[in-house]
């Protein structure tokens, strides 16, 4: 995924937080008569979704119905969000749909097609859109994550059109597999095996989310597809373990460069997706070694990423909350098989609770840093997507009615 780093002054933050709007200002979560904070996570999620639609949704023109990349707008912004921000919003919206809210979910899922194009004789989702079809680079991780949301849309709406979209994504992923470094997917189709180009790499995100999509699609695809889908998932899973798994802590490094060197940066979402993949692979095959992989990476991820931060006794990383949300999702999937996952989730819930009361703008949008020490990239749609998804996941995990 592409990350845009912009610096904004605190004065701009304060001005934008007080800007005119038809949305009521954020009222902090209040304590009940016993002094305890009462939080209904699904209600908080729906309230955030409504604010996103009021501030980020484009109301008129070529891109009506899509969303801004940032609010307030930043220098150099496109006229609409990149695919990453849009798919992040759909993840949270799917959870609201599952919780029973009317959120125009089908329309949001169908608008994915505005990012779709056919290039190199194969269809896939591009990073941007002209309002009618996809434009720009086509990334393998983007497409895999779109596929995950297409499977979820099928599960919720039972429309076979989403399965057709999944078939197209499978074809795109299959076309991207090669034998350099004995397998695996590159980050995108335009920058393969280019020496000296840092974007030319085989990353954990592209391969990990491809596995995740394939295993979710495996559950709903036609019987005649299942063997091929599972075989591809197994190949990519094995490649990840062989090339990007840190044997010291069972977390996952970021990528393998075209030069063959390993970028050993670790992000929560890369380890998170492999926890999820271990669970899904176990469910697909019944083989205990995959569940064992998931448990080891879950523990390793918790020990590596969770630490005292900015006055909090235990906190997940204070940046990139969308990455953290994917680790939470994996922990909720593991919890039914491993009791330690409840500890990991409880720590995250405490982190979320802190954000609810101490890491929000006057309008109620979430800081990038949930410890509350700095708002940082609060203006990104993706930052709000992460909070929306986290609130929805917690609500479902807690079985809120």
PDB file of C-alpha atoms in Angstrom, residues 17-214:
ATOM      1  CA  UNK A  17     -11.549  21.287  13.702  1.00  0.00           C
ATOM      2  CA  UNK A  18     -13.735  24.347  14.180  1.00  0.00           C
ATOM      3  CA  UNK A  19     -14.883  24.586  10.553  1.00  0.00           C
ATOM      4  CA  UNK A  20     -18.551  25.022   9.743  1.00  0.00           C
ATOM      5  CA  UNK A  21     -20.575  21.845   9.213  1.00  0.00           C
ATOM      6  CA  UNK A  22     -24.072  20.491   9.463  1.00  0.00           C
ATOM      7  CA  UNK A  23     -22.857  17.732  11.785  1.00  0.00           C
ATOM      8  CA  UNK A  24     -23.151  18.130  15.522  1.00  0.00           C
ATOM      9  CA  UNK A  25     -19.791  18.522  17.300  1.00  0.00           C
ATOM     10  CA  UNK A  26     -18.254  15.525  18.981  1.00  0.00           C
ATOM     11  CA  UNK A  27     -19.321  15.020  22.594  1.00  0.00           C
ATOM     12  CA  UNK A  28     -16.775  12.959  24.543  1.00  0.00           C
ATOM     13  CA  UNK A  29     -17.854   9.632  26.019  1.00  0.00           C
ATOM     14  CA  UNK A  30     -19.230  10.304  29.477  1.00  0.00           C
ATOM     15  CA  UNK A  31     -18.921   8.300  32.675  1.00  0.00           C
ATOM     16  CA  UNK A  32     -21.900   6.714  34.381  1.00  0.00           C
ATOM     17  CA  UNK A  33     -22.852   7.096  38.055  1.00  0.00           C
ATOM     18  CA  UNK A  34     -20.286   4.507  39.136  1.00  0.00           C
ATOM     19  CA  UNK A  35     -17.455   6.433  37.481  1.00  0.00           C
ATOM     20  CA  UNK A  36     -17.061   3.857  34.718  1.00  0.00           C
ATOM     21  CA  UNK A  37     -17.138   4.764  31.052  1.00  0.00           C
ATOM     22  CA  UNK A  38     -20.124   3.351  29.190  1.00  0.00           C
ATOM     23  CA  UNK A  39     -19.282   2.586  25.568  1.00  0.00           C
ATOM     24  CA  UNK A  40     -21.536   1.022  22.958  1.00  0.00           C
ATOM     25  CA  UNK A  41     -19.053   0.315  20.197  1.00  0.00           C
ATOM     26  CA  UNK A  42     -21.578  -0.219  17.429  1.00  0.00           C
ATOM     27  CA  UNK A  43     -23.132   3.166  18.146  1.00  0.00           C
ATOM     28  CA  UNK A  44     -19.710   4.808  18.127  1.00  0.00           C
ATOM     29  CA  UNK A  45     -19.009   3.104  14.798  1.00  0.00           C
ATOM     30  CA  UNK A  46     -22.264   4.313  13.259  1.00  0.00           C
ATOM     31  CA  UNK A  47     -21.682   7.855  14.523  1.00  0.00           C
ATOM     32  CA  UNK A  48     -18.225   7.878  12.942  1.00  0.00           C
ATOM     33  CA  UNK A  49     -19.601   6.507   9.678  1.00  0.00           C
ATOM     34  CA  UNK A  50     -22.143   9.354   9.589  1.00  0.00           C
ATOM     35  CA  UNK A  51     -19.391  11.914  10.167  1.00  0.00           C
ATOM     36  CA  UNK A  52     -17.271  10.409   7.395  1.00  0.00           C
ATOM     37  CA  UNK A  53     -20.205  10.732   5.019  1.00  0.00           C
ATOM     38  CA  UNK A  54     -20.773  14.346   6.037  1.00  0.00           C
ATOM     39  CA  UNK A  55     -17.163  15.487   5.744  1.00  0.00           C
ATOM     40  CA  UNK A  56     -15.482  13.157   3.238  1.00  0.00           C
ATOM     41  CA  UNK A  57     -18.211  12.127   0.799  1.00  0.00           C
ATOM     42  CA  UNK A  58     -18.185  13.957  -2.531  1.00  0.00           C
ATOM     43  CA  UNK A  59     -21.689  15.247  -3.167  1.00  0.00           C
ATOM     44  CA  UNK A  60     -21.550  16.589  -6.743  1.00  0.00           C
ATOM     45  CA  UNK A  61     -19.584  16.418  -9.972  1.00  0.00           C
ATOM     46  CA  UNK A  62     -17.624  13.696 -11.736  1.00  0.00           C
ATOM     47  CA  UNK A  63     -16.725  11.887  -8.520  1.00  0.00           C
ATOM     48  CA  UNK A  64     -20.081  12.170  -6.739  1.00  0.00           C
ATOM     49  CA  UNK A  65     -20.536   9.246  -4.381  1.00  0.00           C
ATOM     50  CA  UNK A  66     -16.815   8.698  -3.893  1.00  0.00           C
ATOM     51  CA  UNK A  67     -14.782  10.114  -1.008  1.00  0.00           C
ATOM     52  CA  UNK A  68     -12.010  12.621  -0.412  1.00  0.00           C
ATOM     53  CA  UNK A  69      -8.520  11.394   0.348  1.00  0.00           C
ATOM     54  CA  UNK A  70      -8.221  13.892   3.215  1.00  0.00           C
ATOM     55  CA  UNK A  71     -10.351  16.281   5.248  1.00  0.00           C
ATOM     56  CA  UNK A  72      -9.384  19.056   5.277  1.00  0.00           C
ATOM     57  CA  UNK A  73      -7.785  18.832   1.837  1.00  0.00           C
ATOM     58  CA  UNK A  74      -4.001  18.716   1.732  1.00  0.00           C
ATOM     59  CA  UNK A  75      -1.645  20.158  -0.868  1.00  0.00           C
ATOM     60  CA  UNK A  76      -1.402  17.896  -3.891  1.00  0.00           C
ATOM     61  CA  UNK A  77      -4.509  15.869  -3.071  1.00  0.00           C
ATOM     62  CA  UNK A  78      -6.279  14.010  -5.867  1.00  0.00           C
ATOM     63  CA  UNK A  79      -9.933  14.856  -6.460  1.00  0.00           C
ATOM     64  CA  UNK A  80     -11.006  11.662  -4.699  1.00  0.00           C
ATOM     65  CA  UNK A  81      -9.509   8.988  -2.484  1.00  0.00           C
ATOM     66  CA  UNK A  82      -7.166   6.352  -3.776  1.00  0.00           C
ATOM     67  CA  UNK A  83      -8.467   2.800  -3.852  1.00  0.00           C
ATOM     68  CA  UNK A  84      -6.850   2.012  -0.490  1.00  0.00           C
ATOM     69  CA  UNK A  85      -8.930   4.604   1.368  1.00  0.00           C
ATOM     70  CA  UNK A  86     -12.102   3.458  -0.367  1.00  0.00           C
ATOM     71  CA  UNK A  87     -11.594  -0.237   0.357  1.00  0.00           C
ATOM     72  CA  UNK A  88     -10.798   0.652   3.968  1.00  0.00           C
ATOM     73  CA  UNK A  89     -14.145   2.395   4.249  1.00  0.00           C
ATOM     74  CA  UNK A  90     -15.956  -0.588   2.780  1.00  0.00           C
ATOM     75  CA  UNK A  91     -14.392  -2.897   5.391  1.00  0.00           C
ATOM     76  CA  UNK A  92     -15.950  -0.870   8.176  1.00  0.00           C
ATOM     77  CA  UNK A  93     -19.232  -0.454   6.335  1.00  0.00           C
ATOM     78  CA  UNK A  94     -19.533  -4.230   5.931  1.00  0.00           C
ATOM     79  CA  UNK A  95     -19.308  -4.569   9.708  1.00  0.00           C
ATOM     80  CA  UNK A  96     -22.078  -1.980  10.162  1.00  0.00           C
ATOM     81  CA  UNK A  97     -24.188  -3.937   7.671  1.00  0.00           C
ATOM     82  CA  UNK A  98     -23.528  -7.076   9.708  1.00  0.00           C
ATOM     83  CA  UNK A  99     -24.580  -5.208  12.841  1.00  0.00           C
ATOM     84  CA  UNK A 100     -27.914  -4.361  11.254  1.00  0.00           C
ATOM     85  CA  UNK A 101     -27.489  -0.715  10.242  1.00  0.00           C
ATOM     86  CA  UNK A 102     -28.793   0.711   6.971  1.00  0.00           C
ATOM     87  CA  UNK A 103     -25.588   2.104   5.436  1.00  0.00           C
ATOM     88  CA  UNK A 104     -26.198   1.835   1.658  1.00  0.00           C
ATOM     89  CA  UNK A 105     -23.713  -1.011   1.689  1.00  0.00           C
ATOM     90  CA  UNK A 106     -24.612  -2.504  -1.691  1.00  0.00           C
ATOM     91  CA  UNK A 107     -24.055   0.804  -3.464  1.00  0.00           C
ATOM     92  CA  UNK A 108     -20.665   1.270  -1.805  1.00  0.00           C
ATOM     93  CA  UNK A 109     -19.613  -2.245  -2.783  1.00  0.00           C
ATOM     94  CA  UNK A 110     -20.743  -1.756  -6.377  1.00  0.00           C
ATOM     95  CA  UNK A 111     -18.799   1.498  -6.741  1.00  0.00           C
ATOM     96  CA  UNK A 112     -15.601  -0.552  -6.608  1.00  0.00           C
ATOM     97  CA  UNK A 113     -16.163  -0.963 -10.336  1.00  0.00           C
ATOM     98  CA  UNK A 114     -15.212   2.688 -10.822  1.00  0.00           C
ATOM     99  CA  UNK A 115     -11.619   1.647 -10.019  1.00  0.00           C
ATOM    100  CA  UNK A 116     -11.663  -1.348 -12.395  1.00  0.00           C
ATOM    101  CA  UNK A 117      -9.946  -1.483 -15.769  1.00  0.00           C
ATOM    102  CA  UNK A 118      -8.653  -3.961 -18.297  1.00  0.00           C
ATOM    103  CA  UNK A 119      -4.975  -3.685 -19.149  1.00  0.00           C
ATOM    104  CA  UNK A 120      -2.419  -6.197 -20.375  1.00  0.00           C
ATOM    105  CA  UNK A 121      -5.399  -8.290 -21.510  1.00  0.00           C
ATOM    106  CA  UNK A 122      -6.548  -8.873 -17.939  1.00  0.00           C
ATOM    107  CA  UNK A 123      -8.934  -7.012 -15.649  1.00  0.00           C
ATOM    108  CA  UNK A 124      -8.038  -5.672 -12.197  1.00  0.00           C
ATOM    109  CA  UNK A 125      -8.562  -2.747  -9.839  1.00  0.00           C
ATOM    110  CA  UNK A 126      -6.319   0.294 -10.290  1.00  0.00           C
ATOM    111  CA  UNK A 127      -5.107   2.686  -7.628  1.00  0.00           C
ATOM    112  CA  UNK A 128      -7.239   5.608  -8.854  1.00  0.00           C
ATOM    113  CA  UNK A 129     -10.212   6.418 -11.113  1.00  0.00           C
ATOM    114  CA  UNK A 130     -11.402   9.031 -13.599  1.00  0.00           C
ATOM    115  CA  UNK A 131     -14.928   8.606 -12.239  1.00  0.00           C
ATOM    116  CA  UNK A 132     -15.813   5.886 -14.720  1.00  0.00           C
ATOM    117  CA  UNK A 133     -12.925   3.405 -14.796  1.00  0.00           C
ATOM    118  CA  UNK A 134      -9.655   2.649 -13.057  1.00  0.00           C
ATOM    119  CA  UNK A 135      -6.518   4.686 -13.670  1.00  0.00           C
ATOM    120  CA  UNK A 136      -2.908   4.295 -12.575  1.00  0.00           C
ATOM    121  CA  UNK A 137      -0.909   1.379 -11.235  1.00  0.00           C
ATOM    122  CA  UNK A 138      -2.529  -1.936 -10.372  1.00  0.00           C
ATOM    123  CA  UNK A 139      -1.194  -3.375  -7.126  1.00  0.00           C
ATOM    124  CA  UNK A 140      -1.460  -7.003  -6.097  1.00  0.00           C
ATOM    125  CA  UNK A 141      -2.139  -6.186  -2.451  1.00  0.00           C
ATOM    126  CA  UNK A 142      -4.881  -3.704  -3.404  1.00  0.00           C
ATOM    127  CA  UNK A 143      -6.561  -6.301  -5.572  1.00  0.00           C
ATOM    128  CA  UNK A 144      -6.343  -9.015  -2.923  1.00  0.00           C
ATOM    129  CA  UNK A 145      -7.928  -6.698  -0.343  1.00  0.00           C
ATOM    130  CA  UNK A 146     -10.642  -5.788  -2.841  1.00  0.00           C
ATOM    131  CA  UNK A 147     -11.200  -9.515  -3.244  1.00  0.00           C
ATOM    132  CA  UNK A 148     -11.610  -9.955   0.503  1.00  0.00           C
ATOM    133  CA  UNK A 149     -14.320  -7.289   0.448  1.00  0.00           C
ATOM    134  CA  UNK A 150     -15.996  -8.891  -2.589  1.00  0.00           C
ATOM    135  CA  UNK A 151     -16.236 -12.192  -0.698  1.00  0.00           C
ATOM    136  CA  UNK A 152     -17.706 -10.345   2.273  1.00  0.00           C
ATOM    137  CA  UNK A 153     -20.187  -8.564   0.011  1.00  0.00           C
ATOM    138  CA  UNK A 154     -21.268 -11.911  -1.402  1.00  0.00           C
ATOM    139  CA  UNK A 155     -21.658 -13.345   2.109  1.00  0.00           C
ATOM    140  CA  UNK A 156     -23.850 -10.423   3.163  1.00  0.00           C
ATOM    141  CA  UNK A 157     -25.846  -9.789  -0.033  1.00  0.00           C
ATOM    142  CA  UNK A 158     -25.750 -13.159  -1.883  1.00  0.00           C
ATOM    143  CA  UNK A 159     -25.246 -11.467  -5.248  1.00  0.00           C
ATOM    144  CA  UNK A 160     -23.279 -13.689  -7.656  1.00  0.00           C
ATOM    145  CA  UNK A 161     -21.813 -10.634  -9.369  1.00  0.00           C
ATOM    146  CA  UNK A 162     -19.349 -10.381  -6.480  1.00  0.00           C
ATOM    147  CA  UNK A 163     -18.145 -13.921  -7.191  1.00  0.00           C
ATOM    148  CA  UNK A 164     -17.500 -12.895 -10.790  1.00  0.00           C
ATOM    149  CA  UNK A 165     -15.352 -10.055  -9.465  1.00  0.00           C
ATOM    150  CA  UNK A 166     -13.474 -12.580  -7.344  1.00  0.00           C
ATOM    151  CA  UNK A 167     -12.776 -14.783 -10.366  1.00  0.00           C
ATOM    152  CA  UNK A 168     -11.245 -11.786 -12.136  1.00  0.00           C
ATOM    153  CA  UNK A 169      -9.010 -11.057  -9.159  1.00  0.00           C
ATOM    154  CA  UNK A 170      -7.863 -14.682  -9.039  1.00  0.00           C
ATOM    155  CA  UNK A 171      -6.868 -14.436 -12.716  1.00  0.00           C
ATOM    156  CA  UNK A 172      -4.909 -11.230 -12.014  1.00  0.00           C
ATOM    157  CA  UNK A 173      -3.048 -12.814  -9.102  1.00  0.00           C
ATOM    158  CA  UNK A 174      -2.250 -15.965 -11.066  1.00  0.00           C
ATOM    159  CA  UNK A 175      -0.829 -13.877 -13.908  1.00  0.00           C
ATOM    160  CA  UNK A 176       1.429 -12.092 -11.422  1.00  0.00           C
ATOM    161  CA  UNK A 177       3.126 -15.195 -10.049  1.00  0.00           C
ATOM    162  CA  UNK A 178       6.613 -15.924 -11.392  1.00  0.00           C
ATOM    163  CA  UNK A 179       9.660 -18.058 -10.563  1.00  0.00           C
ATOM    164  CA  UNK A 180      12.046 -15.280  -9.491  1.00  0.00           C
ATOM    165  CA  UNK A 181      13.119 -16.111  -5.923  1.00  0.00           C
ATOM    166  CA  UNK A 182      11.226 -19.377  -6.380  1.00  0.00           C
ATOM    167  CA  UNK A 183       7.794 -17.820  -6.484  1.00  0.00           C
ATOM    168  CA  UNK A 184       5.744 -15.078  -4.882  1.00  0.00           C
ATOM    169  CA  UNK A 185       4.088 -11.895  -6.133  1.00  0.00           C
ATOM    170  CA  UNK A 186       5.676  -8.511  -6.757  1.00  0.00           C
ATOM    171  CA  UNK A 187       4.146  -5.383  -5.223  1.00  0.00           C
ATOM    172  CA  UNK A 188       2.637  -4.227  -8.527  1.00  0.00           C
ATOM    173  CA  UNK A 189       2.579  -5.202 -12.174  1.00  0.00           C
ATOM    174  CA  UNK A 190       4.602  -2.193 -13.415  1.00  0.00           C
ATOM    175  CA  UNK A 191       7.741  -2.549 -11.304  1.00  0.00           C
ATOM    176  CA  UNK A 192       8.830  -6.156 -11.471  1.00  0.00           C
ATOM    177  CA  UNK A 193      12.455  -7.192 -11.043  1.00  0.00           C
ATOM    178  CA  UNK A 194      13.986  -3.733 -11.518  1.00  0.00           C
ATOM    179  CA  UNK A 195      17.362  -3.506  -9.812  1.00  0.00           C
ATOM    180  CA  UNK A 196      17.834  -0.372  -7.718  1.00  0.00           C
ATOM    181  CA  UNK A 197      14.122   0.418  -7.589  1.00  0.00           C
ATOM    182  CA  UNK A 198      12.896   0.219  -4.002  1.00  0.00           C
ATOM    183  CA  UNK A 199       9.322  -0.326  -5.184  1.00  0.00           C
ATOM    184  CA  UNK A 200      10.415  -3.422  -7.068  1.00  0.00           C
ATOM    185  CA  UNK A 201       9.992  -6.010  -4.354  1.00  0.00           C
ATOM    186  CA  UNK A 202       8.004  -9.058  -3.317  1.00  0.00           C
ATOM    187  CA  UNK A 203       6.279  -7.901  -0.134  1.00  0.00           C
ATOM    188  CA  UNK A 204       4.471  -9.558   2.713  1.00  0.00           C
ATOM    189  CA  UNK A 205       1.400  -7.425   2.014  1.00  0.00           C
ATOM    190  CA  UNK A 206       0.881  -8.529  -1.600  1.00  0.00           C
ATOM    191  CA  UNK A 207       1.530 -12.193  -0.872  1.00  0.00           C
ATOM    192  CA  UNK A 208      -0.132 -12.305   2.543  1.00  0.00           C
ATOM    193  CA  UNK A 209      -3.358 -10.641   1.436  1.00  0.00           C
ATOM    194  CA  UNK A 210      -3.441 -12.750  -1.721  1.00  0.00           C
ATOM    195  CA  UNK A 211      -3.421 -15.838   0.517  1.00  0.00           C
ATOM    196  CA  UNK A 212      -6.101 -14.307   2.718  1.00  0.00           C
ATOM    197  CA  UNK A 213      -8.376 -13.534  -0.210  1.00  0.00           C
ATOM    198  CA  UNK A 214      -7.846 -16.950  -1.796  1.00  0.00           C
TER     199      UNK A 214
END
